[in-house]
Amino acid sequence: MYVSRNDEPTTAHASAASSCGCSTQASPPSPAPAAEDARLHERLAQIDHKVVVLSGKGGVGKSTVAVNVAVALASQGFTVGLLDIDLHGPSVPLMLGLEDAQPTNHEGALVPLEFATNLKVMSIGFLLPSRSDPVIWRGPLKHSLIKQFLSDVEWGQLDYLIVDAPPGTGDEPLSVIQLLGNLDGALLVTTPQEVALSDVRKCVRFCGEVNCPVLGIIENMSGLVCPHCGETIDVFRRGGGASLARQMGVPFLGEIPLDPALVRAADAGKPYMTAYANSATAQAFRQAIKPLLAQAKQGGSQG
Ligand SMILES: Nc1ncnc2c1ncn2[C@@H]1O[C@H](COP(=O)(O)OP(=O)(O)OP(=O)(O)O)[C@@H](O)[C@H]1O
Ligand SMILES: [Mg+2]
Ligand SMILES: [Zn+2]
C-alpha cells in the first residue's frame, strides 16, 4: 500500500504490499519510471472505453453520477471498472458500502473489489491513512501517487472504466486525464445554479486544452422529487445545462432531479440504480449513458 493507515503520507513510492493484510510479502523496491510506464500502458490497453466524470466545482454530484453510470452499464451486461481517484474526498467506498473493504494484492498488483461479478471497484480511499481525515498532499506527490495507483491496479479486461475524478480543473484531474490517455471522453456534471454553470464552461474549455472529448453535460439536482407524491418540483431554475450545452456545442445528456432516495441509497451504501431501478431518476441515468453505449457500438478499443 502507498501509505499505511497510521503513517504520514510522505511517500508515493512506498510499496503497495504492506497494509493489505498480507504479511508474507516484503515491500518491493520503488518501480523505475520506465517500468511503471510500461505497466500503466499494459493495464490500460485491456480497457476498451475510458470515461472520466468531471465537474468545475465540488459537491455537484460527480461521485453519484460515476457510481450510478457504472451500475447502469454493469446492469446492461458490460464488464465495468469504477475508479475513484479523489484524494481529498473519496466517496465511492461509502456510496457502495465498501468503507471497510481492503483491496488485496496479487503479485504486487492491487486487485479491485468485486461489487458484482462484472463491476469492479477501486478507490484511492482504500489506501489513504485515515478515511475521515483530510489528507494534505503536495502537488508533485499527487501526480506520482495517481500514476503509481493507475499502474498498480489490475483490472483485467474491461468494457468500461468509469473514473470519478477530483473536482475542478486543477492538477489532479489534469494528471488523471494525461495518465489515462486516449479517453473516450468526459461526462461533465453541473447543477442548475449559475455559478456551477460558469464553472462547467471552464471545464469544457479545460477538456479542449487537454484534448479530452466532451461526451456531454449532465444537469444534476435539477428539480426536486417530492417524497410524498413523486412529482418533480422546480427548486432552482432548470434548463441551464441544456442551454449551456447548446452554446458550447456539446451534447446535453439530461437532467437528474434532486431525489431524497439518492441520498438514502448513498448513505446506506446501496447503488440507487439497483434499489430504485424503475424510478424516473434511474431512467435519467440510463438516458445519460446513451453516448457511452453508442461508443461501444462503434466498436473497437480505444487502446
Ligand atoms: N440528484 C441528487 N439528489 C439528491 N442528492 C444528491 C443528488 N446528487 C448528489 N446528491 C448528494 O449530494 C452530495 C454530494 O454528491 P457527490 O458526493 O456525488 O458530489 P461530488 O461532486 O462527487 O462531490 P465532491 O466534489 O466532494 O467529490 C451527496 O451527499 C449525494 O448523495
Ligand atoms: Mg466526489
Ligand atoms: Zn408532492
PDB file of C-alpha atoms in Angstrom, residues 94-295:
ATOM      1  CA  LEU A  94     -19.115   4.922   1.242  1.00  0.00           C
ATOM      2  CA  MET A  95     -21.661   5.034  -1.556  1.00  0.00           C
ATOM      3  CA  LEU A  96     -21.206   1.327  -2.221  1.00  0.00           C
ATOM      4  CA  GLY A  97     -20.985   0.211   1.407  1.00  0.00           C
ATOM      5  CA  LEU A  98     -17.321  -0.717   0.953  1.00  0.00           C
ATOM      6  CA  GLU A  99     -15.823   1.637   3.533  1.00  0.00           C
ATOM      7  CA  ASP A 100     -14.223  -1.189   5.495  1.00  0.00           C
ATOM      8  CA  ALA A 101     -13.045  -3.075   2.457  1.00  0.00           C
ATOM      9  CA  GLN A 102      -9.388  -3.796   1.835  1.00  0.00           C
ATOM     10  CA  PRO A 103      -8.206  -4.468  -1.680  1.00  0.00           C
ATOM     11  CA  THR A 104      -5.952  -7.492  -1.889  1.00  0.00           C
ATOM     12  CA  ASN A 105      -2.594  -7.853  -3.505  1.00  0.00           C
ATOM     13  CA  HIS A 106      -1.654 -10.179  -6.280  1.00  0.00           C
ATOM     14  CA  GLU A 107       1.998 -10.350  -7.268  1.00  0.00           C
ATOM     15  CA  GLY A 108       2.490  -6.725  -6.333  1.00  0.00           C
ATOM     16  CA  ALA A 109      -0.657  -5.501  -8.082  1.00  0.00           C
ATOM     17  CA  LEU A 110      -3.773  -4.172  -6.419  1.00  0.00           C
ATOM     18  CA  VAL A 111      -6.826  -6.311  -7.070  1.00  0.00           C
ATOM     19  CA  PRO A 112     -10.062  -4.296  -7.289  1.00  0.00           C
ATOM     20  CA  LEU A 113     -13.033  -5.254  -5.141  1.00  0.00           C
ATOM     21  CA  GLU A 114     -15.824  -7.079  -6.892  1.00  0.00           C
ATOM     22  CA  PHE A 115     -19.028  -5.259  -6.099  1.00  0.00           C
ATOM     23  CA  ALA A 116     -20.683  -7.591  -8.589  1.00  0.00           C
ATOM     24  CA  THR A 117     -19.056 -10.130 -10.887  1.00  0.00           C
ATOM     25  CA  ASN A 118     -18.962  -7.545 -13.683  1.00  0.00           C
ATOM     26  CA  LEU A 119     -18.489  -4.428 -11.538  1.00  0.00           C
ATOM     27  CA  LYS A 120     -15.033  -3.942 -10.077  1.00  0.00           C
ATOM     28  CA  VAL A 121     -14.280  -1.073  -7.755  1.00  0.00           C
ATOM     29  CA  MET A 122     -11.041   0.583  -6.734  1.00  0.00           C
ATOM     30  CA  SER A 123     -10.753   3.731  -4.665  1.00  0.00           C
ATOM     31  CA  ILE A 124      -7.700   5.638  -3.653  1.00  0.00           C
ATOM     32  CA  GLY A 125      -9.677   5.976  -0.432  1.00  0.00           C
ATOM     33  CA  PHE A 126      -8.929   2.315   0.330  1.00  0.00           C
ATOM     34  CA  LEU A 127      -5.282   3.275   0.554  1.00  0.00           C
ATOM     35  CA  LEU A 128      -5.406   6.535   2.461  1.00  0.00           C
ATOM     36  CA  PRO A 129      -4.185   6.589   6.045  1.00  0.00           C
ATOM     37  CA  SER A 130      -7.475   7.681   7.519  1.00  0.00           C
ATOM     38  CA  ARG A 131     -10.729   7.914   5.691  1.00  0.00           C
ATOM     39  CA  SER A 132     -12.090  10.602   7.971  1.00  0.00           C
ATOM     40  CA  ASP A 133      -9.118  12.971   7.995  1.00  0.00           C
ATOM     41  CA  PRO A 134      -8.475  15.164   5.006  1.00  0.00           C
ATOM     42  CA  VAL A 135      -5.028  14.423   3.639  1.00  0.00           C
ATOM     43  CA  ILE A 136      -2.762  17.245   2.554  1.00  0.00           C
ATOM     44  CA  TRP A 137      -0.677  16.205  -0.432  1.00  0.00           C
ATOM     45  CA  ARG A 138       1.926  18.217  -2.223  1.00  0.00           C
ATOM     46  CA  GLY A 139       1.367  18.686  -5.964  1.00  0.00           C
ATOM     47  CA  PRO A 140       4.198  16.549  -7.426  1.00  0.00           C
ATOM     48  CA  LEU A 141       3.438  13.853  -4.887  1.00  0.00           C
ATOM     49  CA  LYS A 142      -0.167  13.781  -6.064  1.00  0.00           C
ATOM     50  CA  HIS A 143       0.888  13.204  -9.653  1.00  0.00           C
ATOM     51  CA  SER A 144       3.245  10.359  -8.796  1.00  0.00           C
ATOM     52  CA  LEU A 145       0.726   8.846  -6.405  1.00  0.00           C
ATOM     53  CA  ILE A 146      -2.000   8.920  -9.056  1.00  0.00           C
ATOM     54  CA  LYS A 147       0.412   7.436 -11.568  1.00  0.00           C
ATOM     55  CA  GLN A 148       1.516   4.652  -9.296  1.00  0.00           C
ATOM     56  CA  PHE A 149      -2.080   3.952  -8.355  1.00  0.00           C
ATOM     57  CA  LEU A 150      -3.168   3.738 -12.003  1.00  0.00           C
ATOM     58  CA  SER A 151      -0.293   1.453 -12.922  1.00  0.00           C
ATOM     59  CA  ASP A 152      -0.779  -0.812  -9.900  1.00  0.00           C
ATOM     60  CA  VAL A 153      -4.468  -1.617 -10.254  1.00  0.00           C
ATOM     61  CA  GLU A 154      -5.025  -4.894 -12.044  1.00  0.00           C
ATOM     62  CA  TRP A 155      -8.398  -4.509 -13.746  1.00  0.00           C
ATOM     63  CA  GLY A 156      -8.019  -7.251 -16.305  1.00  0.00           C
ATOM     64  CA  GLN A 157     -10.193  -6.861 -19.388  1.00  0.00           C
ATOM     65  CA  LEU A 158     -12.870  -4.166 -19.060  1.00  0.00           C
ATOM     66  CA  ASP A 159     -15.511  -2.851 -21.420  1.00  0.00           C
ATOM     67  CA  TYR A 160     -15.660   0.429 -19.482  1.00  0.00           C
ATOM     68  CA  LEU A 161     -13.603   2.190 -16.904  1.00  0.00           C
ATOM     69  CA  ILE A 162     -15.543   4.994 -15.215  1.00  0.00           C
ATOM     70  CA  VAL A 163     -13.301   7.395 -13.335  1.00  0.00           C
ATOM     71  CA  ASP A 164     -14.588   9.625 -10.557  1.00  0.00           C
ATOM     72  CA  ALA A 165     -12.111  12.490 -10.769  1.00  0.00           C
ATOM     73  CA  PRO A 166     -11.325  15.133  -8.196  1.00  0.00           C
ATOM     74  CA  PRO A 167     -13.353  18.340  -8.604  1.00  0.00           C
ATOM     75  CA  GLY A 168     -12.275  21.293 -10.645  1.00  0.00           C
ATOM     76  CA  THR A 169      -9.796  21.816 -13.426  1.00  0.00           C
ATOM     77  CA  GLY A 170      -6.594  21.711 -11.409  1.00  0.00           C
ATOM     78  CA  ASP A 171      -3.559  19.469 -11.338  1.00  0.00           C
ATOM     79  CA  GLU A 172      -5.320  16.330 -10.225  1.00  0.00           C
ATOM     80  CA  PRO A 173      -7.894  15.977 -13.000  1.00  0.00           C
ATOM     81  CA  LEU A 174      -5.133  17.045 -15.379  1.00  0.00           C
ATOM     82  CA  SER A 175      -2.868  14.234 -14.119  1.00  0.00           C
ATOM     83  CA  VAL A 176      -5.688  11.724 -14.367  1.00  0.00           C
ATOM     84  CA  ILE A 177      -6.571  12.698 -17.930  1.00  0.00           C
ATOM     85  CA  GLN A 178      -2.952  12.756 -19.094  1.00  0.00           C
ATOM     86  CA  LEU A 179      -2.089   9.456 -17.462  1.00  0.00           C
ATOM     87  CA  LEU A 180      -5.169   7.631 -18.728  1.00  0.00           C
ATOM     88  CA  GLY A 181      -4.558   8.937 -22.232  1.00  0.00           C
ATOM     89  CA  ASN A 182      -6.832   8.171 -25.158  1.00  0.00           C
ATOM     90  CA  LEU A 183     -10.065   8.616 -23.234  1.00  0.00           C
ATOM     91  CA  ASP A 184     -13.458   8.205 -24.854  1.00  0.00           C
ATOM     92  CA  GLY A 185     -14.196  11.443 -23.111  1.00  0.00           C
ATOM     93  CA  ALA A 186     -15.621  13.238 -20.123  1.00  0.00           C
ATOM     94  CA  LEU A 187     -19.073  13.424 -18.607  1.00  0.00           C
ATOM     95  CA  LEU A 188     -19.427  16.900 -17.142  1.00  0.00           C
ATOM     96  CA  VAL A 189     -21.700  17.283 -14.158  1.00  0.00           C
ATOM     97  CA  THR A 190     -23.260  20.591 -13.226  1.00  0.00           C
ATOM     98  CA  THR A 191     -26.137  21.911 -11.154  1.00  0.00           C
ATOM     99  CA  PRO A 192     -28.703  24.448 -12.298  1.00  0.00           C
ATOM    100  CA  GLN A 193     -27.217  27.379 -10.384  1.00  0.00           C
ATOM    101  CA  GLU A 194     -25.418  29.971 -12.455  1.00  0.00           C
ATOM    102  CA  VAL A 195     -22.118  29.600 -10.591  1.00  0.00           C
ATOM    103  CA  ALA A 196     -21.936  25.904 -11.313  1.00  0.00           C
ATOM    104  CA  LEU A 197     -22.785  26.616 -14.936  1.00  0.00           C
ATOM    105  CA  SER A 198     -19.947  29.094 -15.307  1.00  0.00           C
ATOM    106  CA  ASP A 199     -17.665  26.509 -13.723  1.00  0.00           C
ATOM    107  CA  VAL A 200     -18.736  23.961 -16.288  1.00  0.00           C
ATOM    108  CA  ARG A 201     -17.917  26.429 -19.055  1.00  0.00           C
ATOM    109  CA  LYS A 202     -14.393  26.460 -17.653  1.00  0.00           C
ATOM    110  CA  CYS A 203     -14.486  22.679 -17.580  1.00  0.00           C
ATOM    111  CA  VAL A 204     -15.449  22.443 -21.264  1.00  0.00           C
ATOM    112  CA  ARG A 205     -12.521  24.711 -22.125  1.00  0.00           C
ATOM    113  CA  PHE A 206     -10.228  22.627 -19.931  1.00  0.00           C
ATOM    114  CA  CYS A 207     -11.260  19.484 -21.828  1.00  0.00           C
ATOM    115  CA  GLY A 208     -10.438  21.276 -25.063  1.00  0.00           C
ATOM    116  CA  GLU A 209      -6.999  22.211 -23.785  1.00  0.00           C
ATOM    117  CA  VAL A 210      -6.167  18.663 -22.706  1.00  0.00           C
ATOM    118  CA  ASN A 211      -7.702  17.063 -25.821  1.00  0.00           C
ATOM    119  CA  CYS A 212     -10.346  15.179 -23.902  1.00  0.00           C
ATOM    120  CA  PRO A 213     -13.608  14.916 -25.851  1.00  0.00           C
ATOM    121  CA  VAL A 214     -16.725  16.069 -24.001  1.00  0.00           C
ATOM    122  CA  LEU A 215     -19.278  13.263 -24.106  1.00  0.00           C
ATOM    123  CA  GLY A 216     -21.881  15.599 -22.695  1.00  0.00           C
ATOM    124  CA  ILE A 217     -23.236  17.638 -19.818  1.00  0.00           C
ATOM    125  CA  ILE A 218     -25.475  16.218 -17.122  1.00  0.00           C
ATOM    126  CA  GLU A 219     -27.530  18.667 -15.070  1.00  0.00           C
ATOM    127  CA  ASN A 220     -27.805  17.201 -11.594  1.00  0.00           C
ATOM    128  CA  MET A 221     -30.078  18.327  -8.745  1.00  0.00           C
ATOM    129  CA  SER A 222     -32.435  19.650 -11.359  1.00  0.00           C
ATOM    130  CA  GLY A 223     -35.828  19.990  -9.682  1.00  0.00           C
ATOM    131  CA  LEU A 224     -36.862  18.082  -6.564  1.00  0.00           C
ATOM    132  CA  VAL A 225     -38.694  14.772  -6.476  1.00  0.00           C
ATOM    133  CA  CYS A 226     -41.392  15.253  -3.849  1.00  0.00           C
ATOM    134  CA  PRO A 227     -41.047  12.478  -1.270  1.00  0.00           C
ATOM    135  CA  HIS A 228     -44.849  12.446  -0.845  1.00  0.00           C
ATOM    136  CA  CYS A 229     -46.236  12.306  -4.334  1.00  0.00           C
ATOM    137  CA  GLY A 230     -43.189  11.717  -6.522  1.00  0.00           C
ATOM    138  CA  GLU A 231     -43.842  14.813  -8.673  1.00  0.00           C
ATOM    139  CA  THR A 232     -40.840  16.911  -9.663  1.00  0.00           C
ATOM    140  CA  ILE A 233     -40.854  20.450  -8.219  1.00  0.00           C
ATOM    141  CA  ASP A 234     -38.591  23.162  -9.644  1.00  0.00           C
ATOM    142  CA  VAL A 235     -36.278  24.454  -6.922  1.00  0.00           C
ATOM    143  CA  PHE A 236     -33.635  26.282  -8.884  1.00  0.00           C
ATOM    144  CA  ARG A 237     -34.127  27.493 -12.401  1.00  0.00           C
ATOM    145  CA  ARG A 238     -33.844  24.418 -14.602  1.00  0.00           C
ATOM    146  CA  GLY A 239     -32.671  24.101 -18.172  1.00  0.00           C
ATOM    147  CA  GLY A 240     -29.393  25.991 -17.754  1.00  0.00           C
ATOM    148  CA  GLY A 241     -27.386  22.865 -18.537  1.00  0.00           C
ATOM    149  CA  ALA A 242     -29.234  22.323 -21.803  1.00  0.00           C
ATOM    150  CA  SER A 243     -28.762  25.904 -22.991  1.00  0.00           C
ATOM    151  CA  LEU A 244     -25.127  25.913 -21.895  1.00  0.00           C
ATOM    152  CA  ALA A 245     -24.560  22.688 -23.848  1.00  0.00           C
ATOM    153  CA  ARG A 246     -26.133  24.299 -26.916  1.00  0.00           C
ATOM    154  CA  GLN A 247     -23.975  27.407 -26.526  1.00  0.00           C
ATOM    155  CA  MET A 248     -20.812  25.363 -26.145  1.00  0.00           C
ATOM    156  CA  GLY A 249     -21.697  22.919 -28.903  1.00  0.00           C
ATOM    157  CA  VAL A 250     -21.553  19.802 -26.716  1.00  0.00           C
ATOM    158  CA  PRO A 251     -24.255  17.163 -26.163  1.00  0.00           C
ATOM    159  CA  PHE A 252     -26.742  17.538 -23.316  1.00  0.00           C
ATOM    160  CA  LEU A 253     -27.365  14.232 -21.576  1.00  0.00           C
ATOM    161  CA  GLY A 254     -30.321  15.132 -19.411  1.00  0.00           C
ATOM    162  CA  GLU A 255     -31.459  16.266 -16.009  1.00  0.00           C
ATOM    163  CA  ILE A 256     -31.223  14.268 -12.820  1.00  0.00           C
ATOM    164  CA  PRO A 257     -33.613  15.535 -10.167  1.00  0.00           C
ATOM    165  CA  LEU A 258     -32.783  16.144  -6.520  1.00  0.00           C
ATOM    166  CA  ASP A 259     -34.058  12.877  -5.157  1.00  0.00           C
ATOM    167  CA  PRO A 260     -34.053  12.130  -1.412  1.00  0.00           C
ATOM    168  CA  ALA A 261     -33.895   8.437  -2.285  1.00  0.00           C
ATOM    169  CA  LEU A 262     -30.468   9.018  -3.882  1.00  0.00           C
ATOM    170  CA  VAL A 263     -29.143  10.289  -0.554  1.00  0.00           C
ATOM    171  CA  ARG A 264     -30.749   7.417   1.339  1.00  0.00           C
ATOM    172  CA  ALA A 265     -29.260   4.923  -1.079  1.00  0.00           C
ATOM    173  CA  ALA A 266     -25.811   6.533  -0.855  1.00  0.00           C
ATOM    174  CA  ASP A 267     -25.949   6.639   2.941  1.00  0.00           C
ATOM    175  CA  ALA A 268     -26.989   3.009   3.038  1.00  0.00           C
ATOM    176  CA  GLY A 269     -24.150   2.070   0.697  1.00  0.00           C
ATOM    177  CA  LYS A 270     -26.575   0.703  -1.904  1.00  0.00           C
ATOM    178  CA  PRO A 271     -26.433   1.810  -5.507  1.00  0.00           C
ATOM    179  CA  TYR A 272     -29.553   3.790  -6.272  1.00  0.00           C
ATOM    180  CA  MET A 273     -29.829   2.246  -9.728  1.00  0.00           C
ATOM    181  CA  THR A 274     -30.488  -1.203  -8.329  1.00  0.00           C
ATOM    182  CA  ALA A 275     -32.559  -0.125  -5.320  1.00  0.00           C
ATOM    183  CA  TYR A 276     -34.864   2.136  -7.384  1.00  0.00           C
ATOM    184  CA  ALA A 277     -34.462   0.717 -10.870  1.00  0.00           C
ATOM    185  CA  ASN A 278     -37.911   1.822 -12.070  1.00  0.00           C
ATOM    186  CA  SER A 279     -37.834   5.437 -10.880  1.00  0.00           C
ATOM    187  CA  ALA A 280     -37.692   8.487 -13.126  1.00  0.00           C
ATOM    188  CA  THR A 281     -34.255   9.266 -11.683  1.00  0.00           C
ATOM    189  CA  ALA A 282     -32.932   5.827 -12.674  1.00  0.00           C
ATOM    190  CA  GLN A 283     -34.387   6.405 -16.123  1.00  0.00           C
ATOM    191  CA  ALA A 284     -32.463   9.702 -16.264  1.00  0.00           C
ATOM    192  CA  PHE A 285     -29.208   7.848 -15.527  1.00  0.00           C
ATOM    193  CA  ARG A 286     -29.992   5.288 -18.227  1.00  0.00           C
ATOM    194  CA  GLN A 287     -30.562   8.187 -20.611  1.00  0.00           C
ATOM    195  CA  ALA A 288     -27.222   9.714 -19.628  1.00  0.00           C
ATOM    196  CA  ILE A 289     -25.245   6.584 -20.589  1.00  0.00           C
ATOM    197  CA  LYS A 290     -26.547   6.556 -24.167  1.00  0.00           C
ATOM    198  CA  PRO A 291     -23.450   8.216 -25.669  1.00  0.00           C
ATOM    199  CA  LEU A 292     -21.295   5.652 -23.861  1.00  0.00           C
ATOM    200  CA  LEU A 293     -23.322   2.832 -25.365  1.00  0.00           C
ATOM    201  CA  ALA A 294     -23.011   4.481 -28.757  1.00  0.00           C
ATOM    202  CA  GLN A 295     -19.220   4.462 -28.327  1.00  0.00           C
TER     203      GLN A 295
END
